[in-house]
XYZ file of C-alpha atoms in Angstrom:
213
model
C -22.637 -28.849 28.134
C -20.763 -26.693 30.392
C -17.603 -27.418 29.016
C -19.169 -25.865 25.179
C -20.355 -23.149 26.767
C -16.835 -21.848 28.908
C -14.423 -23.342 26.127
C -12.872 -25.924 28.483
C -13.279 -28.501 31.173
C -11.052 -29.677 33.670
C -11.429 -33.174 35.736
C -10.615 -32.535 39.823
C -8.031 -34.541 40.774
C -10.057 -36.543 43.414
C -12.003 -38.177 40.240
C -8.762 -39.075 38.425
C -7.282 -40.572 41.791
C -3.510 -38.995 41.005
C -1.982 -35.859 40.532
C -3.284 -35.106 37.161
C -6.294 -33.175 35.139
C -7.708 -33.256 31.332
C -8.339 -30.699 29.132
C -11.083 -30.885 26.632
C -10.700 -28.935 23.288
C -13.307 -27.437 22.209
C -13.790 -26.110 18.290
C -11.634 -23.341 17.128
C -10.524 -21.700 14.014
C -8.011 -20.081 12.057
C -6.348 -19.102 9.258
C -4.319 -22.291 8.131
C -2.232 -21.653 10.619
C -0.483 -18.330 9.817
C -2.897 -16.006 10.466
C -3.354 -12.603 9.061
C -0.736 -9.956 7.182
C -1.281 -6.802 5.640
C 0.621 -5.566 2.852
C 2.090 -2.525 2.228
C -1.024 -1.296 0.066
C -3.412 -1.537 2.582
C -1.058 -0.242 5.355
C -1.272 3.018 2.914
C -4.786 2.772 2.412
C -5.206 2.761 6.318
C -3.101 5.441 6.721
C -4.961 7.614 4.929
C -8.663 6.515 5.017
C -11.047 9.313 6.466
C -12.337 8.018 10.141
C -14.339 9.426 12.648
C -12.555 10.237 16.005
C -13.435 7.262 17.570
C -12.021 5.283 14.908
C -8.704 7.587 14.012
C -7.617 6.930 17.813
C -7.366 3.587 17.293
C -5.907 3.426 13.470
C -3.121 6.046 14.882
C -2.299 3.582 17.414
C -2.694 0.817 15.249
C 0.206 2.224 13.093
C 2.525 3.311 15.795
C 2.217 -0.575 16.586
C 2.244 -2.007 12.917
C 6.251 0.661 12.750
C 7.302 -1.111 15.975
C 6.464 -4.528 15.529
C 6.007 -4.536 19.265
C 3.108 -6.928 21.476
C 0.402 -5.045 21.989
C 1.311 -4.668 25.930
C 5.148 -3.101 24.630
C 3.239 -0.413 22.104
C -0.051 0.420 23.473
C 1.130 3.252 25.671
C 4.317 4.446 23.657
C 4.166 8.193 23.469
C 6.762 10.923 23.298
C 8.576 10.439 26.521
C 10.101 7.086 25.388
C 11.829 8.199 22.550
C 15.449 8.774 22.580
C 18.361 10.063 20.095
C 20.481 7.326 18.722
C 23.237 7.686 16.237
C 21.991 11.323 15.831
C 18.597 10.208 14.997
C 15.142 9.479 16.644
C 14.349 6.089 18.560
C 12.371 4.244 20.156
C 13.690 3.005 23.565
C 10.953 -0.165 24.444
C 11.767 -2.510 27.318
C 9.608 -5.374 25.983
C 7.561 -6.998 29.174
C 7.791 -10.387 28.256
C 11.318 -10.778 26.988
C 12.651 -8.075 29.471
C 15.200 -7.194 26.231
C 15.521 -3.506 25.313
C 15.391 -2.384 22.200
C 16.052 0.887 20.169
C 13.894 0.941 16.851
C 13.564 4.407 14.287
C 10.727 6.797 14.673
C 9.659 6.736 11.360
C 7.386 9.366 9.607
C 4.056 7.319 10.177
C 4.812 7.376 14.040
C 6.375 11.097 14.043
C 3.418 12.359 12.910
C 0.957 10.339 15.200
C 3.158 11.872 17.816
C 2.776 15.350 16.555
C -0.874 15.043 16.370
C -1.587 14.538 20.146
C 1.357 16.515 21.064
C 3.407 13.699 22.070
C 0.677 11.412 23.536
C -1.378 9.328 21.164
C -4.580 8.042 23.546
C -4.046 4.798 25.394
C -7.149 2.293 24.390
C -7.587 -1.254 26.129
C -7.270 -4.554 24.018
C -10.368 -5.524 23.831
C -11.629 -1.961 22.305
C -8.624 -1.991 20.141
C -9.578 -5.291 18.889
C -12.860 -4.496 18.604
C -12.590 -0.870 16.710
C -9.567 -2.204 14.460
C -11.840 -4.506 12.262
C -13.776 -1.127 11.605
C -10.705 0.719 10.743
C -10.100 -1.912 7.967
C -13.412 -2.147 6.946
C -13.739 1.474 6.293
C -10.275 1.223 4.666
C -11.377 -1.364 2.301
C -9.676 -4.178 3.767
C -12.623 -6.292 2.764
C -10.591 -9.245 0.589
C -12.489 -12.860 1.197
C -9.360 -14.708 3.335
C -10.205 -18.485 3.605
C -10.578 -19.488 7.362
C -10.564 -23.366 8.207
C -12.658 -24.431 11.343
C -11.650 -27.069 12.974
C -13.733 -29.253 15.774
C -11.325 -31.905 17.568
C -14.693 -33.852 19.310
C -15.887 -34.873 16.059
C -12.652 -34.425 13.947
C -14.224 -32.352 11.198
C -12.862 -29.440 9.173
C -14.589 -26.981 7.350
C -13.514 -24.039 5.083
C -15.321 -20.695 5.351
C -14.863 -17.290 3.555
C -14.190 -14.165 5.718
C -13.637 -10.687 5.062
C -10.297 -9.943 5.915
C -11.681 -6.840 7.482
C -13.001 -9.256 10.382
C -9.782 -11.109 11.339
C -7.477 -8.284 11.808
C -6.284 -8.047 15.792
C -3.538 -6.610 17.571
C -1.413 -9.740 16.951
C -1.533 -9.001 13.203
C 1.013 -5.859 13.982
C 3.807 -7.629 14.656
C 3.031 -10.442 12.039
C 2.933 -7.825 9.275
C 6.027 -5.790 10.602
C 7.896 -9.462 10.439
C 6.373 -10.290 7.187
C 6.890 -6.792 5.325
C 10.764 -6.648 6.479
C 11.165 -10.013 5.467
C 10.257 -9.093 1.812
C 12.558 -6.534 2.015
C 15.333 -9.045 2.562
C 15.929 -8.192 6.536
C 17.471 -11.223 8.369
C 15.751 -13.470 10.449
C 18.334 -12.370 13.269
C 17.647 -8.877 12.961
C 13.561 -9.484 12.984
C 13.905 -11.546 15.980
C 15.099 -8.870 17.916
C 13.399 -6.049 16.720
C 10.150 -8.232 17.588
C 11.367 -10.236 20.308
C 10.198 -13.921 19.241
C 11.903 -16.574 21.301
C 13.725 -18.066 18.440
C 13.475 -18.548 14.779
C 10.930 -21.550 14.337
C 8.423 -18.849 16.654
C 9.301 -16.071 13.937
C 8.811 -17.757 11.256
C 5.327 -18.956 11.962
C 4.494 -14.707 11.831
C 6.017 -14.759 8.762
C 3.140 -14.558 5.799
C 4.154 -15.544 2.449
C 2.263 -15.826 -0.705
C 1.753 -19.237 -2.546
């Protein structure tokens, strides 16, 4: 019963007798295992849906993230002081935490005028309260689509198929999975997604990558 409630359950050692533990999984779900992309519609419809303050602080953060393609840990405190000029234009110059690569990407008009709104520093906002406030962002965008999710519980090996508002699945991870999914429409190479987002190699990317049947 414990193990339901915290979402695992690991065995000491001294009842296994060796140098070892188990971990039980518990149920989970997902969305058949690509997760969630926006398209460029709803990016636009986003952009310019009418929010209260609350809500605009995280939708102008939420875009300078979905025109990086960045974690959420590599975007959520960009502001004016880290961009550069590059080949005569605007840039962004991220040191990503977890690869410790540094790249340059454009400032494009989305993110210059986020920047010019707050004078050159959009409001930081923690995860979970980005999380949190996103889904309302989309939800008073429209965003409301039915997305299939499958749930899936490994103790008794049953699957089941629900209906979700699309709204309601949207998370900081989905930035980078619809910056990788919207360039690779537009014919970018794998090569040159990788290291604008910083994926590990090409098998990770590709999993971001959301296509249509």
């Amino acid at each position: 019963n414990d193990a339901r409630r915290t979402g695992a359950y690991d065995i000491p050692d001294t009842l296994l007798g060796q140098n070892q533990s188990w971990r039980v999984k518990l149920p989970s779900q997902s969305t058949s295992g690509r997760g969630i992309a926006l398209t460029p519609e709803e990016l636009r419809r986003i952009e310019k849906a009418k929010l209260y303050p609350r809500l605009e602080k995280v939708r102008d953060r939420f875009l300078i993230g979905i025109n990086t393609g960045q974690r959420y840990s590599d975007f959520k405190d960009l502001n004016q002081d880290d961009v550069v000029q590059f080949d005569g234009k605007q840039n962004w110059d991220i040191l990503q935490k977890k690869t410790g690569k540094r790249v340059k990407i454009p400032v494009n008009k989305a993110c210059q005028d986020v920047l010019k709104k707050y004078d050159g520093k959009p409001p930081t906002i923690s995860k979970q309260k980005f999380n949190k406030y996103i889904k309302e962002v989309c939800r008073e965008a429209g965003i409301t689509d039915l997305v299939k999710v499958r749930k899936v519980n490994p103790l008794e090996g049953e699957k089941e198929s629900k209906l979700v508002p699309k709204c309601d699945l949207i998370s900081s991870h989905d930035c980078r999975r619809t910056t990788a999914t919207i360039m690779h429409d537009k014919g970018v190479p794998f090569g040159e997604i990788q290291r604008i987002t910083g994926h590990s190699n090409l098998r990770e990317l590709e999993k971001y990558i959301k296509v249509d049947e």
